[in-house]
Amino acid sequence: MLWPMAYDNRTTTDEVLEGVDLTGRRIVITGAASGLGFESARALASHGAHVTVLARSEERVAPAVDALRQLVPDGSFEPGVVDLADLASIGAFADGYLADHPAVDVLINNAGVMACPLGRTVDGFETQFGTNHLGHFLLTARLAPALYAGDAPRVVTLSSAGHSRSDVDLDDPNFERTEYSPWIAYGRSKTANALFARELARRAGGRGLLSFSVHPGGIMTDLGRHLTDELITEMASFARARTASAAGSDAGEVEAPSGGMGFEFKPVEAGAATQVWAATSPDLADHNGAYLADCGLGVLGANPGTNGFLPHLLDDERAAALWDLSERLVGTEFPV
């Protein structure tokens, strides 16, 4: 099996998996009814993996699995329902999955919400922190016994350039005292995703588990369904300033790509490539806990809109504190 060593921001899922045989690999993907999760499911099943396709409702997952079977007639798919904004739903799915499956080899924590209005999950958490981080934290914790029983298990958790908007807030994670900002809330949740991936690698790496966080890049998917003109303008302004800062220049002196957005939009096949690479590449064995982008290792201090990340993603003390807080909030001790 040949694994090309050099990829870039246009590399697609099929290119990442060229020549790869995933027969026998059991993979679970959240948010797989559309967008990056759907494309990841298609690509991985095309190379022999058995894929559990998760969505928040039967109405979303059933047609997605039907569509995947049309695209990959020989593919192995099974549907699953989990609402990441409802801890009871996560527990019910995990109980059912563990009863029927002794092991899982890869969990891709792909689902998410972005820049939505202030809201609360079923259990009272701020929607973005509760769904993007706490939901995936609990799902991973509940599936941990199956992961530890897997063959060279991996957990891939989607972060984002949005982490550059904000570090986590361990004192007021649910905006109970802080004025709510959709982008700050998104940033907190995406930082939490990366810190979780790093801390999971530290705590469970000794059990043979690899854990990575991924910035997929800018992709036009259902994730942007809450974006208003005002939020888009705010995002573009911040992205231009971020691009300028990474270049060491004033914002007005930098020509940002994609009409001034500060990043280039990717097709879905390229957007999903990094998480598929993270789920399969042997080249990452020595980089447990890493932040990945453009099918490569993230670069500290480079533009987060491309393949860079900010120093707060390397704060191990904060990552450990977030882990402890997350266990308390979801009422579950993570087995490590």
GROMACS .gro file of C-alpha atoms in nm:
model
  336
    1MET     CA    1   0.000   0.000   0.000
    2LEU     CA    2   0.143   0.337  -0.102
    3TRP     CA    3   0.064   0.648   0.104
    4PRO     CA    4   0.156   0.974  -0.073
    5MET     CA    5   0.341   1.200   0.170
    6ALA     CA    6   0.256   1.540   0.023
    7TYR     CA    7  -0.097   1.679   0.011
    8ASP     CA    8  -0.241   2.029   0.001
    9ASN     CA    9  -0.563   2.222   0.044
   10ARG     CA   10  -0.712   2.083  -0.279
   11THR     CA   11  -0.646   1.716  -0.201
   12THR     CA   12  -0.968   1.513  -0.210
   13THR     CA   13  -1.093   1.215  -0.012
   14ASP     CA   14  -1.043   0.982  -0.307
   15GLU     CA   15  -0.684   1.099  -0.348
   16VAL     CA   16  -0.612   1.044   0.021
   17LEU     CA   17  -0.751   0.691   0.001
   18GLU     CA   18  -0.601   0.589  -0.332
   19GLY     CA   19  -0.477   0.230  -0.304
   20VAL     CA   20  -0.600   0.191   0.057
   21ASP     CA   21  -0.793  -0.116   0.170
   22LEU     CA   22  -1.014  -0.052   0.474
   23THR     CA   23  -1.190  -0.388   0.472
   24GLY     CA   24  -1.287  -0.482   0.826
   25ARG     CA   25  -1.249  -0.129   0.969
   26ARG     CA   26  -1.553  -0.020   1.170
   27ILE     CA   27  -1.612   0.354   1.156
   28VAL     CA   28  -1.875   0.571   1.327
   29ILE     CA   29  -1.940   0.922   1.192
   30THR     CA   30  -2.161   1.188   1.352
   31GLY     CA   31  -2.343   1.437   1.130
   32ALA     CA   32  -2.314   1.199   0.835
   33ALA     CA   33  -2.648   1.279   0.673
   34SER     CA   34  -2.497   1.563   0.470
   35GLY     CA   35  -2.186   1.767   0.398
   36LEU     CA   36  -1.846   1.652   0.521
   37GLY     CA   37  -1.982   1.358   0.718
   38PHE     CA   38  -2.172   1.223   0.419
   39GLU     CA   39  -1.867   1.256   0.192
   40SER     CA   40  -1.646   1.089   0.453
   41ALA     CA   41  -1.891   0.800   0.481
   42ARG     CA   42  -1.901   0.759   0.103
   43ALA     CA   43  -1.524   0.766   0.062
   44LEU     CA   44  -1.444   0.532   0.352
   45ALA     CA   45  -1.710   0.277   0.255
   46SER     CA   46  -1.582   0.287  -0.103
   47HIS     CA   47  -1.259   0.139   0.031
   48GLY     CA   48  -1.419  -0.137   0.234
   49ALA     CA   49  -1.496   0.019   0.572
   50HIS     CA   50  -1.820  -0.059   0.754
   51VAL     CA   51  -1.968   0.282   0.834
   52THR     CA   52  -2.227   0.369   1.097
   53VAL     CA   53  -2.402   0.680   0.967
   54LEU     CA   54  -2.529   0.900   1.251
   55ALA     CA   55  -2.778   1.185   1.232
   56ARG     CA   56  -3.003   1.357   1.481
   57SER     CA   57  -3.326   1.197   1.358
   58GLU     CA   58  -3.455   0.896   1.166
   59GLU     CA   59  -3.599   1.140   0.909
   60ARG     CA   60  -3.248   1.262   0.830
   61VAL     CA   61  -3.050   0.941   0.848
   62ALA     CA   62  -3.275   0.708   0.646
   63PRO     CA   63  -3.259   0.899   0.314
   64ALA     CA   64  -2.886   0.962   0.368
   65VAL     CA   65  -2.815   0.591   0.397
   66ASP     CA   66  -3.031   0.524   0.091
   67ALA     CA   67  -2.830   0.784  -0.104
   68LEU     CA   68  -2.500   0.637   0.014
   69ARG     CA   69  -2.607   0.291  -0.096
   70GLN     CA   70  -2.687   0.432  -0.439
   71LEU     CA   71  -2.339   0.585  -0.460
   72VAL     CA   72  -2.158   0.281  -0.318
   73PRO     CA   73  -2.368  -0.025  -0.405
   74ASP     CA   74  -2.120  -0.263  -0.244
   75GLY     CA   75  -2.069  -0.039   0.059
   76SER     CA   76  -2.150  -0.145   0.413
   77PHE     CA   77  -2.363   0.114   0.593
   78GLU     CA   78  -2.589   0.112   0.896
   79PRO     CA   79  -2.799   0.403   1.026
   80GLY     CA   80  -2.796   0.539   1.377
   81VAL     CA   81  -2.979   0.821   1.554
   82VAL     CA   82  -2.810   1.044   1.810
   83ASP     CA   83  -2.902   1.399   1.903
   84LEU     CA   84  -2.582   1.556   2.037
   85ALA     CA   85  -2.788   1.828   2.207
   86ASP     CA   86  -2.956   1.567   2.428
   87LEU     CA   87  -2.750   1.364   2.675
   88ALA     CA   88  -3.023   1.099   2.705
   89SER     CA   89  -3.021   1.048   2.327
   90ILE     CA   90  -2.643   1.000   2.335
   91GLY     CA   91  -2.673   0.745   2.613
   92ALA     CA   92  -2.950   0.555   2.436
   93PHE     CA   93  -2.750   0.532   2.115
   94ALA     CA   94  -2.435   0.423   2.298
   95ASP     CA   95  -2.622   0.154   2.492
   96GLY     CA   96  -2.767   0.013   2.172
   97TYR     CA   97  -2.440   0.033   1.983
   98LEU     CA   98  -2.238  -0.138   2.255
   99ALA     CA   99  -2.497  -0.414   2.281
  100ASP     CA  100  -2.459  -0.496   1.912
  101HIS     CA  101  -2.094  -0.406   1.846
  102PRO     CA  102  -1.803  -0.529   2.059
  103ALA     CA  103  -1.560  -0.281   1.904
  104VAL     CA  104  -1.522   0.030   1.689
  105ASP     CA  105  -1.199   0.125   1.516
  106VAL     CA  106  -1.261   0.491   1.430
  107LEU     CA  107  -1.497   0.756   1.566
  108ILE     CA  108  -1.524   1.074   1.362
  109ASN     CA  109  -1.683   1.353   1.566
  110ASN     CA  110  -1.793   1.550   1.261
  111ALA     CA  111  -2.131   1.704   1.349
  112GLY     CA  112  -2.171   2.061   1.466
  113VAL     CA  113  -2.363   2.386   1.472
  114MET     CA  114  -2.218   2.728   1.393
  115ALA     CA  115  -2.298   3.086   1.493
  116CYS     CA  116  -2.655   3.009   1.595
  117PRO     CA  117  -2.868   3.241   1.808
  118LEU     CA  118  -2.843   3.199   2.183
  119GLY     CA  119  -3.014   2.876   2.278
  120ARG     CA  120  -2.996   2.587   2.520
  121THR     CA  121  -2.964   2.215   2.471
  122VAL     CA  122  -3.214   1.977   2.630
  123ASP     CA  123  -2.990   1.970   2.936
  124GLY     CA  124  -2.948   2.347   2.961
  125PHE     CA  125  -2.605   2.397   2.803
  126GLU     CA  126  -2.535   2.679   2.557
  127THR     CA  127  -2.616   2.526   2.221
  128GLN     CA  128  -2.274   2.542   2.051
  129PHE     CA  129  -2.068   2.436   2.352
  130GLY     CA  130  -2.326   2.172   2.444
  131THR     CA  131  -2.357   2.024   2.095
  132ASN     CA  132  -2.011   2.065   1.946
  133HIS     CA  133  -1.810   1.977   2.255
  134LEU     CA  134  -2.010   1.823   2.538
  135GLY     CA  135  -2.217   1.603   2.308
  136HIS     CA  136  -1.908   1.461   2.143
  137PHE     CA  137  -1.726   1.435   2.476
  138LEU     CA  138  -2.005   1.217   2.617
  139LEU     CA  139  -2.043   1.012   2.298
  140THR     CA  140  -1.670   0.938   2.296
  141ALA     CA  141  -1.674   0.852   2.665
  142ARG     CA  142  -1.966   0.614   2.623
  143LEU     CA  143  -1.808   0.445   2.319
  144ALA     CA  144  -1.464   0.429   2.482
  145PRO     CA  145  -1.492   0.059   2.580
  146ALA     CA  146  -1.559  -0.029   2.215
  147LEU     CA  147  -1.276   0.197   2.100
  148TYR     CA  148  -1.030   0.036   2.338
  149ALA     CA  149  -1.137  -0.301   2.196
  150GLY     CA  150  -1.082  -0.176   1.841
  151ASP     CA  151  -0.793  -0.237   1.608
  152ALA     CA  152  -0.552   0.059   1.631
  153PRO     CA  153  -0.841   0.288   1.735
  154ARG     CA  154  -0.867   0.655   1.645
  155VAL     CA  155  -1.089   0.947   1.738
  156VAL     CA  156  -1.105   1.240   1.496
  157THR     CA  157  -1.277   1.555   1.624
  158LEU     CA  158  -1.354   1.851   1.399
  159SER     CA  159  -1.227   2.184   1.519
  160SER     CA  160  -1.208   2.496   1.300
  161ALA     CA  161  -1.025   2.817   1.224
  162GLY     CA  162  -1.303   2.950   1.444
  163HIS     CA  163  -1.091   2.854   1.744
  164SER     CA  164  -0.907   3.180   1.680
  165ARG     CA  165  -1.215   3.375   1.793
  166SER     CA  166  -1.192   3.263   2.154
  167ASP     CA  167  -1.031   3.036   2.410
  168VAL     CA  168  -1.268   2.832   2.626
  169ASP     CA  169  -1.432   2.999   2.926
  170LEU     CA  170  -1.417   2.755   3.216
  171ASP     CA  171  -1.594   2.993   3.455
  172ASP     CA  172  -1.896   3.074   3.238
  173PRO     CA  173  -1.913   2.808   2.963
  174ASN     CA  174  -2.287   2.854   2.910
  175PHE     CA  175  -2.302   3.235   2.879
  176GLU     CA  176  -2.499   3.271   3.198
  177ARG     CA  177  -2.312   3.589   3.294
  178THR     CA  178  -2.135   3.681   2.970
  179GLU     CA  179  -2.302   3.874   2.688
  180TYR     CA  180  -2.368   3.624   2.411
  181SER     CA  181  -2.189   3.645   2.078
  182PRO     CA  182  -2.257   3.375   1.813
  183TRP     CA  183  -1.898   3.382   1.687
  184ILE     CA  184  -1.739   3.388   2.032
  185ALA     CA  185  -1.955   3.092   2.133
  186TYR     CA  186  -1.851   2.909   1.818
  187GLY     CA  187  -1.487   2.988   1.887
  188ARG     CA  188  -1.513   2.856   2.241
  189SER     CA  189  -1.665   2.531   2.119
  190LYS     CA  190  -1.401   2.480   1.848
  191THR     CA  191  -1.119   2.547   2.092
  192ALA     CA  192  -1.285   2.295   2.323
  193ASN     CA  193  -1.286   2.038   2.040
  194ALA     CA  194  -0.911   2.078   1.987
  195LEU     CA  195  -0.828   2.074   2.359
  196PHE     CA  196  -1.040   1.762   2.403
  197ALA     CA  197  -0.858   1.584   2.120
  198ARG     CA  198  -0.521   1.676   2.272
  199GLU     CA  199  -0.617   1.570   2.623
  200LEU     CA  200  -0.772   1.246   2.497
  201ALA     CA  201  -0.440   1.163   2.331
  202ARG     CA  202  -0.257   1.232   2.659
  203ARG     CA  203  -0.491   1.024   2.873
  204ALA     CA  204  -0.570   0.734   2.640
  205GLY     CA  205  -0.262   0.721   2.419
  206GLY     CA  206  -0.113   0.457   2.644
  207ARG     CA  207  -0.402   0.231   2.552
  208GLY     CA  208  -0.312   0.253   2.184
  209LEU     CA  209  -0.568   0.519   2.090
  210LEU     CA  210  -0.479   0.802   1.853
  211SER     CA  211  -0.672   1.130   1.875
  212PHE     CA  212  -0.662   1.429   1.640
  213SER     CA  213  -0.847   1.754   1.584
  214VAL     CA  214  -0.910   1.878   1.231
  215HIS     CA  215  -0.971   2.210   1.059
  216PRO     CA  216  -1.152   2.114   0.737
  217GLY     CA  217  -1.128   2.458   0.576
  218GLY     CA  218  -1.407   2.679   0.444
  219ILE     CA  219  -1.682   2.472   0.282
  220MET     CA  220  -2.035   2.567   0.182
  221THR     CA  221  -2.250   2.317   0.376
  222ASP     CA  222  -2.559   2.316   0.599
  223LEU     CA  223  -2.332   2.430   0.882
  224GLY     CA  224  -2.388   2.787   0.764
  225ARG     CA  225  -2.765   2.775   0.789
  226HIS     CA  226  -2.775   3.029   1.074
  227LEU     CA  227  -2.557   3.288   0.902
  228THR     CA  228  -2.710   3.630   0.852
  229ASP     CA  229  -2.561   3.912   0.644
  230GLU     CA  230  -2.440   4.072   0.967
  231LEU     CA  231  -2.268   3.754   1.084
  232ILE     CA  232  -2.108   3.702   0.743
  233THR     CA  233  -1.976   4.058   0.746
  234GLU     CA  234  -1.836   4.008   1.096
  235MET     CA  235  -1.673   3.680   0.990
  236ALA     CA  236  -1.515   3.840   0.681
  237SER     CA  237  -1.380   4.133   0.882
  238PHE     CA  238  -1.224   3.905   1.141
  239ALA     CA  239  -1.081   3.674   0.873
  240ARG     CA  240  -0.916   3.965   0.692
  241ALA     CA  241  -0.760   4.088   1.015
  242ARG     CA  242  -0.647   3.735   1.099
  243THR     CA  243  -0.489   3.696   0.754
  244ALA     CA  244  -0.309   4.026   0.794
  245SER     CA  245  -0.184   3.934   1.139
  246ALA     CA  246  -0.048   3.604   1.015
  247ALA     CA  247   0.128   3.788   0.732
  248GLY     CA  248   0.272   4.046   0.971
  249SER     CA  249   0.098   4.330   0.787
  250ASP     CA  250  -0.192   4.568   0.826
  251ALA     CA  251  -0.526   4.432   0.709
  252GLY     CA  252  -0.547   4.689   0.434
  253GLU     CA  253  -0.220   4.571   0.285
  254VAL     CA  254  -0.323   4.209   0.243
  255GLU     CA  255  -0.531   4.076  -0.041
  256ALA     CA  256  -0.738   3.800   0.112
  257PRO     CA  257  -0.868   3.515  -0.105
  258SER     CA  258  -1.231   3.440  -0.187
  259GLY     CA  259  -1.347   3.795  -0.224
  260GLY     CA  260  -1.189   3.915   0.100
  261MET     CA  261  -1.312   3.632   0.324
  262GLY     CA  262  -0.959   3.548   0.444
  263PHE     CA  263  -0.978   3.189   0.323
  264GLU     CA  264  -1.058   2.992   0.010
  265PHE     CA  265  -1.374   2.786  -0.010
  266LYS     CA  266  -1.311   2.419  -0.079
  267PRO     CA  267  -1.534   2.164  -0.250
  268VAL     CA  268  -1.678   1.910  -0.008
  269GLU     CA  269  -1.444   1.638  -0.139
  270ALA     CA  270  -1.145   1.849  -0.033
  271GLY     CA  271  -1.308   1.966   0.289
  272ALA     CA  272  -1.358   1.609   0.408
  273ALA     CA  273  -1.011   1.495   0.302
  274THR     CA  274  -0.829   1.595   0.621
  275GLN     CA  275  -1.063   1.405   0.852
  276VAL     CA  276  -1.043   1.099   0.626
  277TRP     CA  277  -0.663   1.130   0.627
  278ALA     CA  278  -0.666   1.163   1.006
  279ALA     CA  279  -0.879   0.851   1.031
  280THR     CA  280  -0.656   0.635   0.814
  281SER     CA  281  -0.300   0.757   0.758
  282PRO     CA  282  -0.012   0.565   0.922
  283ASP     CA  283   0.200   0.880   0.889
  284LEU     CA  284   0.034   1.025   1.200
  285ALA     CA  285   0.135   0.758   1.448
  286ASP     CA  286   0.401   0.984   1.602
  287HIS     CA  287   0.176   1.292   1.623
  288ASN     CA  288  -0.093   1.189   1.869
  289GLY     CA  289  -0.305   1.485   1.979
  290ALA     CA  290  -0.210   1.703   1.683
  291TYR     CA  291  -0.422   1.972   1.518
  292LEU     CA  292  -0.445   1.897   1.145
  293ALA     CA  293  -0.534   2.106   0.839
  294ASP     CA  294  -0.500   2.071   0.461
  295CYS     CA  295  -0.405   1.703   0.506
  296GLY     CA  296  -0.099   1.799   0.710
  297LEU     CA  297   0.009   1.903   1.056
  298GLY     CA  298  -0.116   2.241   1.168
  299VAL     CA  299   0.143   2.518   1.190
  300LEU     CA  300   0.165   2.720   1.510
  301GLY     CA  301   0.132   3.092   1.434
  302ALA     CA  302   0.035   3.053   1.067
  303ASN     CA  303  -0.300   3.182   0.941
  304PRO     CA  304  -0.577   2.976   1.108
  305GLY     CA  305  -0.785   3.031   0.795
  306THR     CA  306  -0.549   2.797   0.614
  307ASN     CA  307  -0.336   2.557   0.816
  308GLY     CA  308  -0.235   2.756   1.124
  309PHE     CA  309  -0.345   2.755   1.485
  310LEU     CA  310  -0.309   2.972   1.795
  311PRO     CA  311  -0.104   2.889   2.107
  312HIS     CA  312  -0.405   2.836   2.333
  313LEU     CA  313  -0.462   2.500   2.161
  314LEU     CA  314  -0.140   2.380   2.327
  315ASP     CA  315  -0.241   2.473   2.683
  316ASP     CA  316  -0.232   2.134   2.854
  317GLU     CA  317  -0.332   2.271   3.193
  318ARG     CA  318  -0.644   2.424   3.040
  319ALA     CA  319  -0.715   2.106   2.844
  320ALA     CA  320  -0.707   1.903   3.166
  321ALA     CA  321  -0.935   2.154   3.341
  322LEU     CA  322  -1.181   2.143   3.050
  323TRP     CA  323  -1.182   1.764   3.070
  324ASP     CA  324  -1.266   1.773   3.442
  325LEU     CA  325  -1.537   2.034   3.384
  326SER     CA  326  -1.686   1.830   3.100
  327GLU     CA  327  -1.707   1.518   3.317
  328ARG     CA  328  -1.894   1.715   3.582
  329LEU     CA  329  -2.133   1.876   3.334
  330VAL     CA  330  -2.231   1.554   3.156
  331GLY     CA  331  -2.229   1.351   3.478
  332THR     CA  332  -2.002   1.081   3.337
  333GLU     CA  333  -1.644   0.988   3.419
  334PHE     CA  334  -1.448   0.920   3.103
  335PRO     CA  335  -1.293   0.571   3.123
  336VAL     CA  336  -0.919   0.595   3.055
   0.00000   0.00000   0.00000
